[in-house]
């Protein structure tokens, strides 16, 4: 349309930024650090279908969840990075995959001592998911602030020697035209 409109009451006031992606059904996904949106309980991730908000359940028992990056693969799998608890584990900085109702951790993020581990940017392209942020290990490999997940082999790889600075903005796009 030609004018801005409110999305069902909007996003609550909270610290931090919000991330956006579109899922395979066309819903707008919004992530960040919030526990509800327009009165709907949700732990860091919600979906807007054009009329109303709904929770995107990444772990309904985790009251401190926050999403820092999301992307949707071509097959519809949802990948979420953030401070999350998976299957009753303590909350950690991880990347999860949500396939239908099945949620699994595909990588834990670690950073150098006295530094906060985080994935700030995530982009899916074909069978690859690129991630960038403040980390020096992802899953079982060393990676200097940038890595790629191969969805077919389900393995992480570092991308070259990595980045000198930490990427904070959406320098990778959720669209394939930048690859």
Short mmCIF file of C-alpha atoms in Angstrom, two decimals:
data_model
loop_
_atom_site.label_atom_id
_atom_site.label_comp_id
_atom_site.label_asym_id
_atom_site.label_seq_id
_atom_site.Cartn_x
_atom_site.Cartn_y
_atom_site.Cartn_z
CA UNK A 1 0.00 0.00 0.00
CA UNK A 2 0.80 3.66 0.09
CA UNK A 3 0.68 4.25 3.81
CA UNK A 4 2.18 2.80 6.97
CA UNK A 5 -0.02 0.76 9.24
CA UNK A 6 0.22 -0.62 12.76
CA UNK A 7 0.94 -4.32 13.10
CA UNK A 8 -1.61 -5.34 15.71
CA UNK A 9 -0.39 -3.00 18.43
CA UNK A 10 3.24 -3.18 17.44
CA UNK A 11 6.30 -4.51 19.21
CA UNK A 12 6.77 -3.83 22.94
CA UNK A 13 9.35 -1.40 24.22
CA UNK A 14 12.47 -3.40 24.93
CA UNK A 15 16.22 -3.02 24.78
CA UNK A 16 17.97 -4.20 21.68
CA UNK A 17 17.08 -4.39 18.05
CA UNK A 18 14.56 -6.43 16.14
CA UNK A 19 15.25 -8.76 13.29
CA UNK A 20 12.94 -9.59 10.44
CA UNK A 21 12.56 -12.49 8.03
CA UNK A 22 9.78 -14.01 5.98
CA UNK A 23 8.87 -17.68 6.40
CA UNK A 24 7.82 -20.06 3.62
CA UNK A 25 4.11 -19.30 4.18
CA UNK A 26 4.66 -15.54 3.79
CA UNK A 27 4.43 -14.64 7.48
CA UNK A 28 6.69 -11.90 8.79
CA UNK A 29 8.94 -13.20 11.57
CA UNK A 30 10.07 -10.73 14.22
CA UNK A 31 12.73 -11.62 16.74
CA UNK A 32 14.47 -9.86 19.59
CA UNK A 33 14.37 -9.78 23.36
CA UNK A 34 10.71 -9.69 24.36
CA UNK A 35 8.30 -12.00 26.17
CA UNK A 36 5.04 -10.87 24.55
CA UNK A 37 3.78 -8.97 21.55
CA UNK A 38 0.30 -7.37 21.45
CA UNK A 39 -0.57 -9.40 24.55
CA UNK A 40 0.46 -12.73 22.96
CA UNK A 41 3.10 -14.56 25.04
CA UNK A 42 6.16 -15.33 22.96
CA UNK A 43 9.77 -15.84 23.91
CA UNK A 44 11.82 -13.76 21.55
CA UNK A 45 10.16 -14.77 18.27
CA UNK A 46 6.73 -14.00 16.82
CA UNK A 47 4.95 -14.16 13.45
CA UNK A 48 2.62 -11.64 11.78
CA UNK A 49 0.20 -13.17 9.26
CA UNK A 50 -1.15 -9.84 7.99
CA UNK A 51 -3.92 -9.68 10.60
CA UNK A 52 -2.59 -10.93 13.94
CA UNK A 53 0.48 -12.00 15.89
CA UNK A 54 1.25 -15.56 16.97
CA UNK A 55 4.04 -17.20 18.93
CA UNK A 56 6.73 -19.04 17.02
CA UNK A 57 7.56 -21.64 19.59
CA UNK A 58 11.30 -22.12 19.90
CA UNK A 59 11.06 -23.20 23.54
CA UNK A 60 7.89 -22.27 25.41
CA UNK A 61 9.49 -23.09 28.78
CA UNK A 62 12.36 -20.64 28.25
CA UNK A 63 11.32 -17.31 29.75
CA UNK A 64 14.62 -15.60 28.95
CA UNK A 65 14.91 -16.48 25.27
CA UNK A 66 16.10 -13.84 22.88
CA UNK A 67 16.70 -14.17 19.15
CA UNK A 68 19.61 -12.31 17.57
CA UNK A 69 19.30 -13.59 13.98
CA UNK A 70 16.91 -15.71 11.91
CA UNK A 71 16.66 -17.12 8.42
CA UNK A 72 14.37 -19.53 6.62
CA UNK A 73 15.88 -22.14 4.31
CA UNK A 74 14.38 -22.92 0.90
CA UNK A 75 12.82 -26.10 2.35
CA UNK A 76 11.06 -24.08 5.07
CA UNK A 77 13.31 -24.94 8.02
CA UNK A 78 13.62 -22.05 10.46
CA UNK A 79 17.08 -21.27 11.84
CA UNK A 80 17.34 -19.06 14.93
CA UNK A 81 20.44 -17.78 16.71
CA UNK A 82 20.31 -16.33 20.18
CA UNK A 83 20.34 -16.98 23.89
CA UNK A 84 18.13 -20.03 24.06
CA UNK A 85 17.48 -23.15 26.09
CA UNK A 86 17.10 -26.32 24.04
CA UNK A 87 15.56 -29.53 25.39
CA UNK A 88 15.95 -28.49 29.02
CA UNK A 89 19.61 -27.47 28.76
CA UNK A 90 20.74 -24.25 30.47
CA UNK A 91 20.36 -21.11 28.36
CA UNK A 92 23.35 -20.64 26.05
CA UNK A 93 24.21 -18.81 22.87
CA UNK A 94 23.24 -21.33 20.20
CA UNK A 95 21.82 -21.78 16.73
CA UNK A 96 18.77 -24.00 16.47
CA UNK A 97 16.85 -25.51 13.59
CA UNK A 98 13.08 -25.79 13.78
CA UNK A 99 11.68 -28.33 11.36
CA UNK A 100 7.95 -28.61 11.98
CA UNK A 101 7.63 -29.24 15.71
CA UNK A 102 11.17 -30.62 16.07
CA UNK A 103 13.74 -28.23 17.53
CA UNK A 104 17.40 -29.16 17.62
CA UNK A 105 20.64 -27.37 18.43
CA UNK A 106 23.02 -27.30 15.47
CA UNK A 107 25.76 -25.23 17.04
CA UNK A 108 26.88 -23.62 20.25
CA UNK A 109 28.61 -20.26 19.93
CA UNK A 110 31.76 -19.45 21.89
CA UNK A 111 33.81 -16.26 22.00
CA UNK A 112 37.16 -15.25 23.42
CA UNK A 113 37.23 -14.80 27.22
CA UNK A 114 35.61 -11.61 28.54
CA UNK A 115 33.66 -11.26 25.32
CA UNK A 116 29.97 -11.94 24.71
CA UNK A 117 29.32 -14.62 22.08
CA UNK A 118 26.68 -13.67 19.55
CA UNK A 119 25.47 -14.27 16.02
CA UNK A 120 24.35 -10.93 14.58
CA UNK A 121 23.81 -11.84 10.94
CA UNK A 122 22.36 -14.94 9.30
CA UNK A 123 21.45 -15.64 5.66
CA UNK A 124 20.21 -18.77 3.91
CA UNK A 125 21.08 -19.40 0.27
CA UNK A 126 20.31 -22.77 -1.29
CA UNK A 127 21.80 -25.48 0.92
CA UNK A 128 24.05 -23.07 2.80
CA UNK A 129 23.47 -20.85 5.82
CA UNK A 130 25.99 -18.07 6.46
CA UNK A 131 26.43 -16.66 9.96
CA UNK A 132 28.53 -13.78 11.24
CA UNK A 133 29.01 -12.23 14.65
CA UNK A 134 31.23 -12.25 17.69
CA UNK A 135 32.56 -15.80 18.00
CA UNK A 136 35.72 -17.83 17.62
CA UNK A 137 34.09 -21.28 17.78
CA UNK A 138 30.83 -22.52 16.35
CA UNK A 139 29.74 -26.08 16.90
CA UNK A 140 32.95 -28.11 16.95
CA UNK A 141 35.09 -25.89 14.72
CA UNK A 142 37.19 -22.75 15.07
CA UNK A 143 35.85 -19.86 13.02
CA UNK A 144 36.79 -16.19 13.22
CA UNK A 145 33.44 -14.35 13.29
CA UNK A 146 32.04 -15.93 10.09
CA UNK A 147 31.06 -19.50 9.21
CA UNK A 148 28.80 -21.51 6.93
CA UNK A 149 26.46 -24.41 7.76
CA UNK A 150 25.95 -26.95 4.96
CA UNK A 151 22.34 -28.15 5.24
CA UNK A 152 23.05 -31.32 3.23
CA UNK A 153 26.12 -32.51 5.12
CA UNK A 154 25.03 -30.85 8.39
CA UNK A 155 28.56 -29.60 9.02
CA UNK A 156 30.08 -26.23 9.89
CA UNK A 157 33.00 -24.69 7.97
CA UNK A 158 34.99 -21.54 8.60
CA UNK A 159 35.07 -18.97 5.80
CA UNK A 160 38.70 -18.16 5.12
CA UNK A 161 40.51 -16.35 7.91
CA UNK A 162 37.32 -14.60 9.00
CA UNK A 163 36.68 -10.96 9.89
CA UNK A 164 38.86 -8.47 11.75
CA UNK A 165 35.90 -6.55 13.21
CA UNK A 166 32.58 -7.90 14.41
CA UNK A 167 29.72 -7.60 11.89
CA UNK A 168 26.71 -5.97 13.53
CA UNK A 169 24.37 -5.06 10.72
CA UNK A 170 22.62 -7.09 8.07
CA UNK A 171 25.68 -7.27 5.85
CA UNK A 172 24.46 -10.64 4.61
CA UNK A 173 21.01 -10.58 3.08
CA UNK A 174 18.18 -13.09 3.31
CA UNK A 175 17.90 -12.78 -0.45
CA UNK A 176 19.97 -14.81 -2.83
CA UNK A 177 20.72 -11.88 -5.15
CA UNK A 178 23.78 -10.93 -3.06
CA UNK A 179 25.48 -14.31 -3.40
#
